[in-house]
Amino acid sequence: QVQLVESGGGLVQPGGSLTLSCTVSGSIFRVVAMGWYRQAPGNERELVATITSGGSTNYADSVKGRFTISTDNGKTLVYLQMNSLKPEDTAVYYCNIRGYSDYSTWNDYWGEGTRVTVSS
């Protein structure tokens, strides 16, 4: 029904930049928010950034001022612009949508992830 596919990951040097993209297909009754999460080896998956349908954003303290989340008007694309990357940003990044599948039920939809490695 709903599919999220991330792209844009790769190897980048510390201080460099990378932009991740998430393409969304399928239908969601009403989107609450879209976002990016990441999981480093041995760690729990953590929130990186979210954006509501109205454009309100929220960022993890560790990425504030460095990362920017955005989406297209049709909510079919979600971007994460990452600047001033640090080795601790190394992780698999996952795209997420929280939305209602019907009038009363909401779900979290996830992509398979794209790997970001920050290393000199």
C-alpha positions in Angstrom: 0.0 0.0 0.0 2.7 2.5 1.1 6.3 2.3 0.1 9.2 4.6 1.1 12.6 4.4 -0.6 15.6 6.3 0.6 18.6 7.2 -1.6 21.6 9.5 -1.5 23.7 7.8 1.1 27.4 7.2 0.7 30.8 8.0 1.9 31.7 11.6 2.8 34.6 13.3 4.6 34.1 15.1 7.9 32.9 18.6 7.2 31.3 17.6 4.0 27.7 17.6 2.8 25.2 15.0 1.7 21.5 15.2 0.7 19.2 12.2 1.3 16.0 11.7 -0.6 12.9 9.7 0.2 10.3 8.8 -2.4 6.8 8.0 -1.3 4.3 5.9 -3.2 0.9 4.6 -2.3 -1.9 6.4 -0.5 -2.2 7.6 3.1 -5.5 8.9 4.3 -4.0 11.8 6.2 -0.3 12.5 6.9 0.6 13.7 10.3 4.3 14.1 9.9 7.3 12.9 7.8 10.8 12.5 9.1 14.2 11.0 9.2 15.6 8.6 11.8 19.0 7.0 12.0 20.6 4.0 13.7 24.3 3.6 14.3 25.9 0.2 15.0 25.0 -0.9 18.5 22.6 2.0 19.1 18.9 2.4 19.1 17.1 4.1 16.3 16.9 7.8 17.0 15.0 10.8 15.7 16.9 13.1 13.4 14.3 15.5 12.0 10.5 15.7 11.4 8.3 18.0 9.5 4.5 18.3 9.7 2.1 18.9 6.8 2.1 22.5 7.8 5.8 22.8 7.6 6.7 22.9 11.2 10.1 21.2 11.8 11.8 19.5 14.8 15.4 18.5 15.0 17.5 16.4 17.3 19.9 18.6 19.3 22.9 16.9 17.8 22.0 18.0 14.3 20.4 21.5 14.8 22.0 24.1 12.6 23.6 21.4 10.4 20.7 19.4 8.9 17.6 20.6 7.1 14.4 18.6 6.4 12.1 19.5 3.6 9.3 18.1 1.5 7.6 18.8 -1.8 4.0 20.1 -2.0 2.5 16.8 -2.8 4.3 15.1 0.1 5.8 12.5 -2.3 9.4 13.5 -1.6 11.2 14.1 1.7 14.7 15.5 1.8 17.4 15.7 4.4 20.2 18.2 3.6 23.2 17.4 5.8 26.0 19.9 6.2 29.2 19.9 8.3 29.0 16.2 8.7 30.8 14.5 11.7 32.0 10.9 12.1 29.2 10.5 14.8 26.7 11.1 12.0 27.6 7.7 10.6 24.5 5.6 10.6 21.8 4.0 8.5 19.2 6.7 7.8 15.5 5.8 7.6 12.6 7.7 6.1 9.4 7.7 8.1 5.8 8.8 7.7 3.3 8.9 10.5 -0.3 9.0 9.1 -3.8 7.8 9.3 -4.7 4.8 7.2 -8.4 5.4 7.9 -10.5 7.7 10.1 -9.2 6.4 13.4 -6.0 4.4 12.9 -2.5 5.8 12.5 0.6 3.9 11.5 4.3 4.5 11.1 5.7 3.7 7.7 9.4 3.1 7.2 11.8 2.8 4.3 14.6 0.2 4.2 17.3 2.8 4.9 20.3 4.3 3.3 23.8 4.2 4.8 25.8 7.3 5.5 29.5 7.0 6.4 31.5 10.0 7.5 35.2 9.2 7.5 38.4 10.7 6.3 
